[in-house]
PDB file of C-alpha atoms in Angstrom:
ATOM      1  CA  MET A1472       0.102  -0.006  -0.084  1.00 43.00           C
ATOM      2  CA  THR A1473       0.905   3.649  -0.161  1.00 42.00           C
ATOM      3  CA  GLU A1474       3.954   4.614   2.040  1.00 46.00           C
ATOM      4  CA  TYR A1475       2.560   8.214   2.491  1.00 54.00           C
ATOM      5  CA  PRO A1476       0.176   9.166   5.337  1.00 56.00           C
ATOM      6  CA  GLY A1477      -3.347  10.258   4.935  1.00 66.00           C
ATOM      7  CA  ILE A1478      -3.894  13.915   3.880  1.00 81.00           C
ATOM      8  CA  GLY A1479      -7.460  14.511   5.126  1.00 75.00           C
ATOM      9  CA  SER A1480      -7.702  17.835   6.838  1.00 82.00           C
ATOM     10  CA  PRO A1481     -10.551  20.277   7.630  1.00 87.00           C
ATOM     11  CA  LEU A1482      -9.527  22.461   4.767  1.00 88.00           C
ATOM     12  CA  PHE A1483      -9.331  19.548   2.226  1.00 90.00           C
ATOM     13  CA  TYR A1484     -12.672  18.084   3.390  1.00 91.00           C
ATOM     14  CA  GLY A1485     -14.261  21.518   3.370  1.00 91.00           C
ATOM     15  CA  VAL A1486     -13.171  22.393  -0.125  1.00 90.00           C
ATOM     16  CA  PHE A1487     -14.310  18.974  -1.412  1.00 92.00           C
ATOM     17  CA  PHE A1488     -17.750  18.992   0.153  1.00 92.00           C
ATOM     18  CA  ALA A1489     -18.253  22.658  -0.976  1.00 92.00           C
ATOM     19  CA  ALA A1490     -17.378  21.718  -4.559  1.00 90.00           C
ATOM     20  CA  VAL A1491     -19.745  18.733  -4.297  1.00 91.00           C
ATOM     21  CA  LEU A1492     -22.593  20.943  -2.800  1.00 91.00           C
ATOM     22  CA  VAL A1493     -22.170  23.575  -5.514  1.00 90.00           C
ATOM     23  CA  MET A1494     -22.310  20.906  -8.387  1.00 87.00           C
ATOM     24  CA  ILE A1495     -25.290  19.200  -6.897  1.00 87.00           C
ATOM     25  CA  ALA A1496     -27.073  22.498  -6.631  1.00 87.00           C
ATOM     26  CA  LEU A1497     -26.286  23.197 -10.191  1.00 84.00           C
ATOM     27  CA  ASP A1498     -27.569  19.932 -11.211  1.00 78.00           C
ATOM     28  CA  MET A1499     -30.857  20.197  -9.317  1.00 79.00           C
ATOM     29  CA  PHE A1500     -31.333  23.700 -10.727  1.00 79.00           C
ATOM     30  CA  SER A1501     -30.938  22.343 -14.108  1.00 74.00           C
ATOM     31  CA  LEU A1502     -33.354  19.570 -13.479  1.00 66.00           C
ATOM     32  CA  LYS A1503     -36.002  22.107 -12.081  1.00 68.00           C
ATOM     33  CA  LYS A1504     -35.419  24.419 -15.080  1.00 68.00           C
ATOM     34  CA  ASN A1505     -35.687  21.540 -17.589  1.00 65.00           C
ATOM     35  CA  SER A1506     -37.943  19.116 -15.792  1.00 63.00           C
ATOM     36  CA  SER A1507     -39.345  16.143 -17.403  1.00 63.00           C
ATOM     37  CA  HIS A1508     -37.315  16.048 -20.603  1.00 66.00           C
ATOM     38  CA  LYS A1509     -35.303  13.431 -22.377  1.00 71.00           C
ATOM     39  CA  VAL A1510     -31.667  13.967 -22.048  1.00 74.00           C
ATOM     40  CA  GLY A1511     -29.981  13.943 -25.403  1.00 75.00           C
ATOM     41  CA  VAL A1512     -26.397  12.980 -26.332  1.00 75.00           C
ATOM     42  CA  LYS A1513     -25.195  16.586 -26.523  1.00 83.00           C
ATOM     43  CA  GLU A1514     -26.603  17.535 -23.093  1.00 82.00           C
ATOM     44  CA  ALA A1515     -25.211  14.230 -21.635  1.00 83.00           C
ATOM     45  CA  LEU A1516     -21.751  14.962 -23.302  1.00 87.00           C
ATOM     46  CA  ALA A1517     -21.731  18.428 -21.892  1.00 87.00           C
ATOM     47  CA  TRP A1518     -22.540  17.296 -18.400  1.00 87.00           C
ATOM     48  CA  SER A1519     -19.937  14.469 -18.578  1.00 89.00           C
ATOM     49  CA  GLY A1520     -17.308  16.975 -19.821  1.00 91.00           C
ATOM     50  CA  LEU A1521     -18.266  19.327 -16.971  1.00 91.00           C
ATOM     51  CA  TRP A1522     -17.881  16.516 -14.204  1.00 91.00           C
ATOM     52  CA  VAL A1523     -14.559  15.396 -15.692  1.00 93.00           C
ATOM     53  CA  ALA A1524     -13.284  19.057 -15.789  1.00 94.00           C
ATOM     54  CA  VAL A1525     -14.359  19.605 -12.185  1.00 93.00           C
ATOM     55  CA  SER A1526     -12.595  16.449 -10.969  1.00 94.00           C
ATOM     56  CA  CYS A1527      -9.376  17.476 -12.840  1.00 95.00           C
ATOM     57  CA  LEU A1528      -9.605  20.937 -11.359  1.00 95.00           C
ATOM     58  CA  PHE A1529      -9.904  19.522  -7.933  1.00 94.00           C
ATOM     59  CA  ALA A1530      -6.887  17.235  -8.457  1.00 95.00           C
ATOM     60  CA  GLY A1531      -4.875  20.250  -9.719  1.00 95.00           C
ATOM     61  CA  TRP A1532      -5.771  22.231  -6.654  1.00 94.00           C
ATOM     62  CA  LEU A1533      -4.849  19.267  -4.439  1.00 94.00           C
ATOM     63  CA  TYR A1534      -1.501  18.844  -6.100  1.00 94.00           C
ATOM     64  CA  PHE A1535      -0.568  22.619  -5.645  1.00 93.00           C
ATOM     65  CA  LYS A1536      -1.770  22.693  -2.026  1.00 92.00           C
ATOM     66  CA  LEU A1537       0.228  19.482  -1.136  1.00 92.00           C
ATOM     67  CA  ALA A1538       3.391  20.529  -3.196  1.00 92.00           C
ATOM     68  CA  GLY A1539       3.440  23.952  -1.614  1.00 89.00           C
ATOM     69  CA  ASN A1540       3.151  22.390   1.859  1.00 87.00           C
ATOM     70  CA  PRO A1541       6.609  21.669   3.401  1.00 86.00           C
ATOM     71  CA  GLY A1542       5.098  18.916   5.450  1.00 85.00           C
ATOM     72  CA  TYR A1543       4.237  17.109   2.148  1.00 88.00           C
ATOM     73  CA  GLY A1544       6.129  18.330  -0.904  1.00 89.00           C
ATOM     74  CA  ALA A1545       6.060  17.531  -4.588  1.00 91.00           C
ATOM     75  CA  ALA A1546       6.689  13.751  -4.082  1.00 89.00           C
ATOM     76  CA  VAL A1547       3.624  13.268  -1.931  1.00 90.00           C
ATOM     77  CA  ALA A1548       1.572  15.700  -4.071  1.00 91.00           C
ATOM     78  CA  LYS A1549       2.442  13.501  -7.212  1.00 92.00           C
ATOM     79  CA  GLU A1550       1.627  10.238  -5.451  1.00 91.00           C
ATOM     80  CA  LYS A1551      -1.659  11.497  -4.060  1.00 93.00           C
ATOM     81  CA  VAL A1552      -2.911  12.839  -7.278  1.00 93.00           C
ATOM     82  CA  LEU A1553      -1.990   9.632  -9.059  1.00 92.00           C
ATOM     83  CA  GLU A1554      -3.847   7.757  -6.544  1.00 92.00           C
ATOM     84  CA  PHE A1555      -6.936  10.016  -6.955  1.00 94.00           C
ATOM     85  CA  PHE A1556      -6.909   9.473 -10.641  1.00 93.00           C
ATOM     86  CA  THR A1557      -6.393   5.775 -10.439  1.00 90.00           C
ATOM     87  CA  GLY A1558      -9.221   5.475  -7.965  1.00 90.00           C
ATOM     88  CA  TYR A1559     -11.454   7.785 -10.159  1.00 93.00           C
ATOM     89  CA  ILE A1560     -10.859   5.897 -13.351  1.00 90.00           C
ATOM     90  CA  LEU A1561     -11.227   2.587 -11.554  1.00 88.00           C
ATOM     91  CA  GLU A1562     -14.605   3.781 -10.117  1.00 89.00           C
ATOM     92  CA  LYS A1563     -15.622   5.220 -13.483  1.00 87.00           C
ATOM     93  CA  SER A1564     -14.895   1.811 -15.183  1.00 84.00           C
ATOM     94  CA  LEU A1565     -16.684  -0.200 -12.660  1.00 83.00           C
ATOM     95  CA  ALA A1566     -19.725   2.200 -12.847  1.00 82.00           C
ATOM     96  CA  VAL A1567     -20.175   1.200 -16.503  1.00 79.00           C
ATOM     97  CA  ASP A1568     -21.723  -2.119 -15.009  1.00 76.00           C
ATOM     98  CA  ASN A1569     -24.259   0.043 -13.145  1.00 80.00           C
ATOM     99  CA  ILE A1570     -25.538   1.420 -16.557  1.00 83.00           C
ATOM    100  CA  PHE A1571     -26.461  -1.983 -17.711  1.00 80.00           C
ATOM    101  CA  VAL A1572     -28.426  -2.683 -14.461  1.00 81.00           C
ATOM    102  CA  PHE A1573     -30.069   0.779 -14.841  1.00 85.00           C
ATOM    103  CA  LEU A1574     -31.131  -0.071 -18.414  1.00 83.00           C
ATOM    104  CA  MET A1575     -32.637  -3.283 -17.202  1.00 82.00           C
ATOM    105  CA  ILE A1576     -34.588  -1.623 -14.326  1.00 85.00           C
ATOM    106  CA  PHE A1577     -35.842   1.127 -16.524  1.00 85.00           C
ATOM    107  CA  GLY A1578     -36.816  -1.378 -19.207  1.00 83.00           C
ATOM    108  CA  TYR A1579     -38.534  -3.678 -16.739  1.00 82.00           C
ATOM    109  CA  PHE A1580     -40.759  -0.888 -15.295  1.00 84.00           C
ATOM    110  CA  LYS A1581     -41.086   0.825 -18.757  1.00 85.00           C
ATOM    111  CA  VAL A1582     -39.940   4.248 -17.388  1.00 86.00           C
ATOM    112  CA  ALA A1583     -40.371   6.893 -19.913  1.00 85.00           C
ATOM    113  CA  PRO A1584     -37.096   8.602 -20.932  1.00 82.00           C
ATOM    114  CA  GLN A1585     -38.183  12.001 -19.767  1.00 81.00           C
ATOM    115  CA  PHE A1586     -38.513  10.680 -16.275  1.00 84.00           C
ATOM    116  CA  GLN A1587     -35.260   8.828 -16.039  1.00 86.00           C
ATOM    117  CA  HIS A1588     -33.379  12.024 -15.373  1.00 83.00           C
ATOM    118  CA  ARG A1589     -35.087  12.820 -12.166  1.00 84.00           C
ATOM    119  CA  VAL A1590     -34.775   9.159 -10.801  1.00 88.00           C
ATOM    120  CA  LEU A1591     -31.019   9.005 -11.614  1.00 87.00           C
ATOM    121  CA  LEU A1592     -30.401  12.340 -10.001  1.00 85.00           C
ATOM    122  CA  TYR A1593     -32.066  11.379  -6.704  1.00 88.00           C
ATOM    123  CA  GLY A1594     -30.405   7.907  -7.018  1.00 87.00           C
ATOM    124  CA  VAL A1595     -27.045   9.562  -7.182  1.00 86.00           C
ATOM    125  CA  LEU A1596     -27.831  11.707  -4.234  1.00 88.00           C
ATOM    126  CA  GLY A1597     -28.761   8.634  -2.193  1.00 88.00           C
ATOM    127  CA  ALA A1598     -25.571   6.899  -3.412  1.00 87.00           C
ATOM    128  CA  LEU A1599     -23.344   9.723  -2.299  1.00 89.00           C
ATOM    129  CA  VAL A1600     -24.619   9.583   1.306  1.00 90.00           C
ATOM    130  CA  LEU A1601     -24.508   5.737   1.378  1.00 90.00           C
ATOM    131  CA  ARG A1602     -20.990   5.529  -0.115  1.00 90.00           C
ATOM    132  CA  THR A1603     -19.620   8.264   2.056  1.00 91.00           C
ATOM    133  CA  VAL A1604     -20.716   6.237   5.234  1.00 91.00           C
ATOM    134  CA  MET A1605     -19.501   2.976   3.683  1.00 90.00           C
ATOM    135  CA  ILE A1606     -16.085   4.554   2.917  1.00 90.00           C
ATOM    136  CA  PHE A1607     -15.607   5.905   6.381  1.00 89.00           C
ATOM    137  CA  VAL A1608     -16.647   2.682   7.929  1.00 90.00           C
ATOM    138  CA  GLY A1609     -14.342   0.733   5.682  1.00 86.00           C
ATOM    139  CA  ALA A1610     -11.395   3.169   6.357  1.00 86.00           C
ATOM    140  CA  ALA A1611     -11.976   2.628  10.080  1.00 87.00           C
ATOM    141  CA  LEU A1612     -12.053  -1.113   9.799  1.00 87.00           C
ATOM    142  CA  VAL A1613      -8.889  -1.083   7.692  1.00 83.00           C
ATOM    143  CA  GLN A1614      -6.965   1.163  10.206  1.00 81.00           C
ATOM    144  CA  GLN A1615      -8.044  -1.143  13.079  1.00 85.00           C
ATOM    145  CA  PHE A1616      -7.807  -4.479  11.347  1.00 83.00           C
ATOM    146  CA  GLU A1617      -5.232  -4.309   8.365  1.00 81.00           C
ATOM    147  CA  TRP A1618      -5.934  -7.996   7.790  1.00 84.00           C
ATOM    148  CA  ILE A1619      -9.420  -7.011   6.385  1.00 85.00           C
ATOM    149  CA  LEU A1620      -7.700  -6.048   3.197  1.00 83.00           C
ATOM    150  CA  TYR A1621      -7.040  -9.679   2.501  1.00 87.00           C
ATOM    151  CA  LEU A1622     -10.758 -10.357   2.806  1.00 88.00           C
ATOM    152  CA  PHE A1623     -11.317  -7.403   0.398  1.00 83.00           C
ATOM    153  CA  GLY A1624      -8.899  -8.964  -1.961  1.00 84.00           C
ATOM    154  CA  ALA A1625     -10.287 -12.520  -1.867  1.00 89.00           C
ATOM    155  CA  PHE A1626     -13.836 -11.036  -2.410  1.00 84.00           C
ATOM    156  CA  LEU A1627     -12.748  -9.118  -5.411  1.00 83.00           C
ATOM    157  CA  LEU A1628     -10.985 -11.974  -6.924  1.00 87.00           C
ATOM    158  CA  TYR A1629     -14.048 -14.197  -6.406  1.00 85.00           C
ATOM    159  CA  THR A1630     -16.262 -11.486  -7.922  1.00 83.00           C
ATOM    160  CA  GLY A1631     -13.918 -11.178 -11.004  1.00 84.00           C
ATOM    161  CA  ILE A1632     -13.984 -14.832 -11.629  1.00 87.00           C
ATOM    162  CA  HIS A1633     -17.876 -14.960 -11.018  1.00 83.00           C
ATOM    163  CA  MET A1634     -18.245 -12.173 -13.690  1.00 79.00           C
ATOM    164  CA  MET A1635     -16.770 -14.616 -16.199  1.00 79.00           C
ATOM    165  CA  LYS A1636     -19.709 -16.839 -16.118  1.00 75.00           C
ATOM    166  CA  PRO A1637     -22.600 -16.675 -18.616  1.00 67.00           C
ATOM    167  CA  GLU A1638     -25.316 -14.137 -17.872  1.00 62.00           C
ATOM    168  CA  GLY A1639     -28.787 -15.536 -16.865  1.00 54.00           C
ATOM    169  CA  ASP A1640     -32.256 -14.076 -17.429  1.00 50.00           C
ATOM    170  CA  GLU A1641     -31.805 -10.777 -15.531  1.00 53.00           C
ATOM    171  CA  GLU A1642     -35.276  -9.347 -16.105  1.00 53.00           C
ATOM    172  CA  GLY A1643     -36.699 -12.673 -14.902  1.00 50.00           C
ATOM    173  CA  ASP A1644     -34.626 -12.385 -11.826  1.00 56.00           C
ATOM    174  CA  LEU A1645     -35.852  -8.931 -11.267  1.00 57.00           C
ATOM    175  CA  ALA A1646     -39.370 -10.040 -11.487  1.00 55.00           C
ATOM    176  CA  ASN A1647     -38.782 -12.681  -8.746  1.00 57.00           C
ATOM    177  CA  SER A1648     -36.537 -10.338  -6.744  1.00 65.00           C
ATOM    178  CA  ARG A1649     -37.126 -10.838  -3.017  1.00 71.00           C
ATOM    179  CA  LEU A1650     -36.010  -7.262  -2.393  1.00 70.00           C
ATOM    180  CA  LEU A1651     -38.586  -5.977  -4.864  1.00 73.00           C
ATOM    181  CA  ASN A1652     -41.336  -8.025  -3.257  1.00 74.00           C
ATOM    182  CA  ALA A1653     -40.162  -6.917   0.240  1.00 76.00           C
ATOM    183  CA  VAL A1654     -40.430  -3.236  -0.623  1.00 74.00           C
ATOM    184  CA  LYS A1655     -43.904  -3.822  -2.081  1.00 76.00           C
ATOM    185  CA  LYS A1656     -44.862  -5.292   1.253  1.00 78.00           C
ATOM    186  CA  VAL A1657     -43.531  -2.367   3.299  1.00 79.00           C
ATOM    187  CA  VAL A1658     -44.637   0.462   1.051  1.00 80.00           C
ATOM    188  CA  PRO A1659     -48.057   0.455  -0.777  1.00 80.00           C
ATOM    189  CA  VAL A1660     -47.364   0.849  -4.468  1.00 78.00           C
ATOM    190  CA  GLY A1661     -49.754   1.849  -7.249  1.00 80.00           C
ATOM    191  CA  THR A1662     -49.914   0.412 -10.703  1.00 77.00           C
ATOM    192  CA  GLU A1663     -49.821   3.519 -12.704  1.00 80.00           C
ATOM    193  CA  PHE A1664     -47.138   6.249 -13.179  1.00 79.00           C
ATOM    194  CA  HIS A1665     -48.095   9.849 -12.342  1.00 79.00           C
ATOM    195  CA  GLY A1666     -45.555  11.866 -14.197  1.00 77.00           C
ATOM    196  CA  GLU A1667     -42.414  12.320 -12.280  1.00 80.00           C
ATOM    197  CA  LYS A1668     -44.035  11.998  -8.953  1.00 83.00           C
ATOM    198  CA  PHE A1669     -42.796   9.378  -6.433  1.00 85.00           C
ATOM    199  CA  PHE A1670     -45.973   9.469  -4.334  1.00 85.00           C
ATOM    200  CA  THR A1671     -49.604  10.143  -5.069  1.00 85.00           C
ATOM    201  CA  VAL A1672     -53.000   9.917  -3.530  1.00 83.00           C
ATOM    202  CA  GLU A1673     -55.493   7.222  -4.495  1.00 81.00           C
ATOM    203  CA  ASN A1674     -58.958   6.820  -2.877  1.00 78.00           C
ATOM    204  CA  GLY A1675     -57.794   9.140  -0.087  1.00 78.00           C
ATOM    205  CA  LYS A1676     -54.651   7.120   0.707  1.00 84.00           C
ATOM    206  CA  LYS A1677     -51.144   8.123   0.084  1.00 85.00           C
ATOM    207  CA  ILE A1678     -49.247   5.508  -2.008  1.00 87.00           C
ATOM    208  CA  ALA A1679     -45.917   5.177  -3.872  1.00 86.00           C
ATOM    209  CA  THR A1680     -45.935   5.233  -7.600  1.00 87.00           C
ATOM    210  CA  PRO A1681     -43.925   2.775  -9.585  1.00 85.00           C
ATOM    211  CA  LEU A1682     -41.327   5.522 -10.112  1.00 88.00           C
ATOM    212  CA  PHE A1683     -40.575   5.370  -6.375  1.00 89.00           C
ATOM    213  CA  LEU A1684     -39.997   1.593  -6.791  1.00 87.00           C
ATOM    214  CA  VAL A1685     -37.667   2.223  -9.557  1.00 88.00           C
ATOM    215  CA  LEU A1686     -35.665   4.681  -7.285  1.00 90.00           C
ATOM    216  CA  VAL A1687     -35.430   2.210  -4.556  1.00 87.00           C
ATOM    217  CA  MET A1688     -34.120  -0.467  -6.940  1.00 86.00           C
ATOM    218  CA  ILE A1689     -31.555   1.983  -8.249  1.00 87.00           C
ATOM    219  CA  GLU A1690     -30.431   2.707  -4.743  1.00 86.00           C
ATOM    220  CA  LEU A1691     -30.270  -0.934  -3.858  1.00 83.00           C
ATOM    221  CA  SER A1692     -28.229  -1.723  -7.023  1.00 81.00           C
ATOM    222  CA  ASP A1693     -25.761   0.877  -6.227  1.00 82.00           C
ATOM    223  CA  VAL A1694     -25.142  -0.474  -2.756  1.00 81.00           C
ATOM    224  CA  VAL A1695     -24.577  -3.836  -4.447  1.00 77.00           C
ATOM    225  CA  PHE A1696     -21.971  -2.246  -6.858  1.00 79.00           C
ATOM    226  CA  ALA A1697     -20.340  -0.283  -4.007  1.00 83.00           C
ATOM    227  CA  VAL A1698     -19.513  -3.497  -2.184  1.00 80.00           C
ATOM    228  CA  ASP A1699     -17.141  -4.271  -5.151  1.00 75.00           C
ATOM    229  CA  SER A1700     -15.954  -0.798  -6.115  1.00 81.00           C
ATOM    230  CA  ILE A1701     -15.032   0.575  -2.721  1.00 86.00           C
ATOM    231  CA  PRO A1702     -12.832  -2.215  -1.754  1.00 86.00           C
ATOM    232  CA  ALA A1703     -11.164  -2.043  -5.170  1.00 85.00           C
ATOM    233  CA  VAL A1704     -10.098   1.570  -4.430  1.00 87.00           C
ATOM    234  CA  PHE A1705      -8.683   0.544  -1.090  1.00 87.00           C
ATOM    235  CA  ALA A1706      -6.344  -1.498  -3.108  1.00 83.00           C
ATOM    236  CA  VAL A1707      -4.976   1.790  -4.546  1.00 85.00           C
ATOM    237  CA  THR A1708      -4.797   3.599  -1.279  1.00 87.00           C
ATOM    238  CA  THR A1709      -5.954   3.336   2.194  1.00 87.00           C
ATOM    239  CA  ASP A1710      -6.118   7.086   2.546  1.00 91.00           C
ATOM    240  CA  PRO A1711      -9.838   7.850   3.356  1.00 91.00           C
ATOM    241  CA  PHE A1712      -9.661  11.254   1.737  1.00 93.00           C
ATOM    242  CA  ILE A1713      -8.514   9.879  -1.614  1.00 93.00           C
ATOM    243  CA  VAL A1714     -10.818   6.907  -1.443  1.00 93.00           C
ATOM    244  CA  LEU A1715     -13.763   9.269  -0.686  1.00 94.00           C
ATOM    245  CA  THR A1716     -13.004  12.043  -3.222  1.00 95.00           C
ATOM    246  CA  SER A1717     -12.103   9.787  -6.143  1.00 94.00           C
ATOM    247  CA  ASN A1718     -15.213   7.653  -5.451  1.00 93.00           C
ATOM    248  CA  ILE A1719     -17.675  10.595  -5.153  1.00 93.00           C
ATOM    249  CA  PHE A1720     -16.271  12.458  -8.102  1.00 93.00           C
ATOM    250  CA  ALA A1721     -16.836   9.387 -10.274  1.00 91.00           C
ATOM    251  CA  ILE A1722     -20.339   8.797  -9.016  1.00 90.00           C
ATOM    252  CA  LEU A1723     -21.423  12.432  -9.631  1.00 89.00           C
ATOM    253  CA  GLY A1724     -20.848  11.870 -13.280  1.00 87.00           C
ATOM    254  CA  LEU A1725     -22.631   8.582 -13.349  1.00 86.00           C
ATOM    255  CA  ARG A1726     -26.101  10.105 -14.466  1.00 83.00           C
ATOM    256  CA  ALA A1727     -24.600  11.848 -17.348  1.00 85.00           C
ATOM    257  CA  MET A1728     -22.514   8.736 -18.413  1.00 86.00           C
ATOM    258  CA  TYR A1729     -25.750   6.705 -18.331  1.00 85.00           C
ATOM    259  CA  PHE A1730     -27.469   9.030 -20.936  1.00 83.00           C
ATOM    260  CA  LEU A1731     -24.274   9.120 -22.971  1.00 81.00           C
ATOM    261  CA  LEU A1732     -23.850   5.338 -23.198  1.00 80.00           C
ATOM    262  CA  ALA A1733     -27.474   4.098 -22.887  1.00 75.00           C
ATOM    263  CA  ASP A1734     -27.971   3.787 -26.558  1.00 69.00           C
ATOM    264  CA  VAL A1735     -24.786   2.034 -27.353  1.00 73.00           C
ATOM    265  CA  ALA A1736     -24.316  -0.042 -24.117  1.00 71.00           C
ATOM    266  CA  GLU A1737     -25.469  -3.177 -25.783  1.00 72.00           C
ATOM    267  CA  ARG A1738     -22.439  -3.031 -28.113  1.00 77.00           C
ATOM    268  CA  PHE A1739     -19.990  -3.455 -25.224  1.00 80.00           C
ATOM    269  CA  VAL A1740     -20.324  -7.224 -25.337  1.00 80.00           C
ATOM    270  CA  PHE A1741     -16.917  -8.000 -23.974  1.00 85.00           C
ATOM    271  CA  LEU A1742     -16.757  -5.143 -21.482  1.00 82.00           C
ATOM    272  CA  LYS A1743     -17.673  -7.470 -18.473  1.00 82.00           C
ATOM    273  CA  TYR A1744     -14.577  -9.470 -19.163  1.00 87.00           C
ATOM    274  CA  GLY A1745     -12.369  -6.489 -19.101  1.00 86.00           C
ATOM    275  CA  LEU A1746     -14.011  -5.471 -15.770  1.00 83.00           C
ATOM    276  CA  ALA A1747     -13.739  -9.023 -14.513  1.00 86.00           C
ATOM    277  CA  PHE A1748     -10.018  -8.902 -15.269  1.00 88.00           C
ATOM    278  CA  VAL A1749      -9.572  -5.536 -13.481  1.00 85.00           C
ATOM    279  CA  LEU A1750     -11.359  -6.887 -10.260  1.00 84.00           C
ATOM    280  CA  SER A1751      -9.392 -10.102 -10.459  1.00 89.00           C
ATOM    281  CA  PHE A1752      -6.113  -8.088 -10.760  1.00 87.00           C
ATOM    282  CA  ILE A1753      -6.976  -5.725  -7.920  1.00 84.00           C
ATOM    283  CA  GLY A1754      -7.983  -8.654  -5.784  1.00 85.00           C
ATOM    284  CA  VAL A1755      -4.585 -10.378  -6.426  1.00 90.00           C
ATOM    285  CA  LYS A1756      -2.704  -7.085  -5.710  1.00 86.00           C
ATOM    286  CA  MET A1757      -4.462  -6.946  -2.262  1.00 83.00           C
ATOM    287  CA  LEU A1758      -3.594 -10.474  -1.514  1.00 89.00           C
ATOM    288  CA  VAL A1759       0.071 -10.230  -2.268  1.00 87.00           C
ATOM    289  CA  MET A1760       0.646  -6.539  -1.123  1.00 82.00           C
ATOM    290  CA  HIS A1761       2.995  -7.543   1.661  1.00 80.00           C
ATOM    291  CA  TRP A1762       5.279  -9.542  -0.486  1.00 87.00           C
ATOM    292  CA  VAL A1763       5.044  -7.816  -3.958  1.00 85.00           C
ATOM    293  CA  HIS A1764       4.706  -3.989  -4.434  1.00 80.00           C
ATOM    294  CA  ILE A1765       2.790  -3.113  -7.552  1.00 81.00           C
ATOM    295  CA  PRO A1766       3.181   0.570  -8.337  1.00 82.00           C
ATOM    296  CA  ILE A1767       0.013   2.697  -8.789  1.00 78.00           C
ATOM    297  CA  SER A1768       1.281   3.531 -12.312  1.00 79.00           C
ATOM    298  CA  VAL A1769       1.205  -0.191 -13.213  1.00 84.00           C
ATOM    299  CA  SER A1770      -2.219  -0.498 -11.742  1.00 80.00           C
ATOM    300  CA  LEU A1771      -3.503   2.410 -13.776  1.00 80.00           C
ATOM    301  CA  SER A1772      -1.925   0.958 -16.959  1.00 86.00           C
ATOM    302  CA  VAL A1773      -3.580  -2.471 -16.251  1.00 86.00           C
ATOM    303  CA  VAL A1774      -7.088  -0.786 -15.803  1.00 82.00           C
ATOM    304  CA  PHE A1775      -6.596   1.192 -19.001  1.00 81.00           C
ATOM    305  CA  GLY A1776      -5.296  -1.659 -20.972  1.00 88.00           C
ATOM    306  CA  ALA A1777      -7.963  -4.179 -19.909  1.00 87.00           C
ATOM    307  CA  LEU A1778     -10.837  -1.883 -20.411  1.00 83.00           C
ATOM    308  CA  GLY A1779      -9.461  -0.313 -23.668  1.00 86.00           C
ATOM    309  CA  ALA A1780      -9.006  -3.781 -25.066  1.00 90.00           C
ATOM    310  CA  SER A1781     -12.461  -5.092 -24.056  1.00 88.00           C
ATOM    311  CA  VAL A1782     -14.125  -1.936 -25.493  1.00 84.00           C
ATOM    312  CA  LEU A1783     -12.129  -2.116 -28.690  1.00 90.00           C
ATOM    313  CA  THR A1784     -12.772  -5.743 -29.177  1.00 91.00           C
ATOM    314  CA  SER A1785     -16.523  -5.197 -28.613  1.00 87.00           C
ATOM    315  CA  LEU A1786     -16.767  -2.515 -31.148  1.00 85.00           C
ATOM    316  CA  VAL A1787     -14.889  -4.489 -33.797  1.00 88.00           C
ATOM    317  CA  TYR A1788     -16.959  -7.564 -33.030  1.00 86.00           C
ATOM    318  CA  THR A1789     -20.313  -5.805 -33.215  1.00 84.00           C
ATOM    319  CA  LYS A1790     -19.439  -3.974 -36.416  1.00 80.00           C
ATOM    320  CA  LYS A1791     -18.449  -7.293 -38.035  1.00 82.00           C
ATOM    321  CA  THR A1792     -21.552  -8.978 -36.912  1.00 81.00           C
ATOM    322  CA  GLY A1793     -23.902  -6.007 -37.502  1.00 67.00           C
ATOM    323  CA  ARG A1794     -25.211  -5.795 -34.053  1.00 61.00           C
TER     324      ARG A1794
END
């Protein structure tokens, strides 16, 4: 693991959370101004570019603050920024798998495109809170029980191998989902959509709309994915500040990435194998970390190489087969 200490400070956390709150406010203002509309590729591309730009600006600010601090210096600044980008790219890459699940959920519930924007925005907000809690809990466990990193590694290796297996009938699985049925038992859910409302009143009784059920499933699916992605970032660094910031900045751009890739996601037929390889590699890295030191630059190269190869192979294959 990294030889440098954690860099979290009130100033750093303050700047980070301030940046996140400003961007969320901007996103919600945009949603209110352009409510109930289908997000096009141009809009999704603009938002994706904005999220990436903000992440890069934050990384640049972090570098100069650390490099100009005698207690850290340029070496620590370079290492921490490299950790940030590695964690960011890793989380971004693993988030692509979320998109396939989101597509399945929206397709199963037949959610109109103009209402998907609002569901994903609130889904991301919920994910930010849940992931923040999970990261701080995970960091506390790692600091208290370093051996837990081996459990993370074994779990990631198992997950990577499991991803290699053929896919089943996911929509059929969703229809028989125990979680879905449990939510329906706890919260009365109507059968009809009411625009972008999550709740409505029928026969004098307040009930949830199917859109609320979609939101719950989006949140639950993100929790499942976070169980994979958060331990993966701990393989890059155990610094809670870097784990948190790289994870949150990546998730903030998830909604825009969904609309950017939704129409072409089915072309990435081999992407899951690239993701499986990345998870397996990260798992092995964690298992051998005390005997073999794998530099962050190597990890970043492996992530780029595996995902790039899987995407390129997918595009070539689908073009040849006319898919």
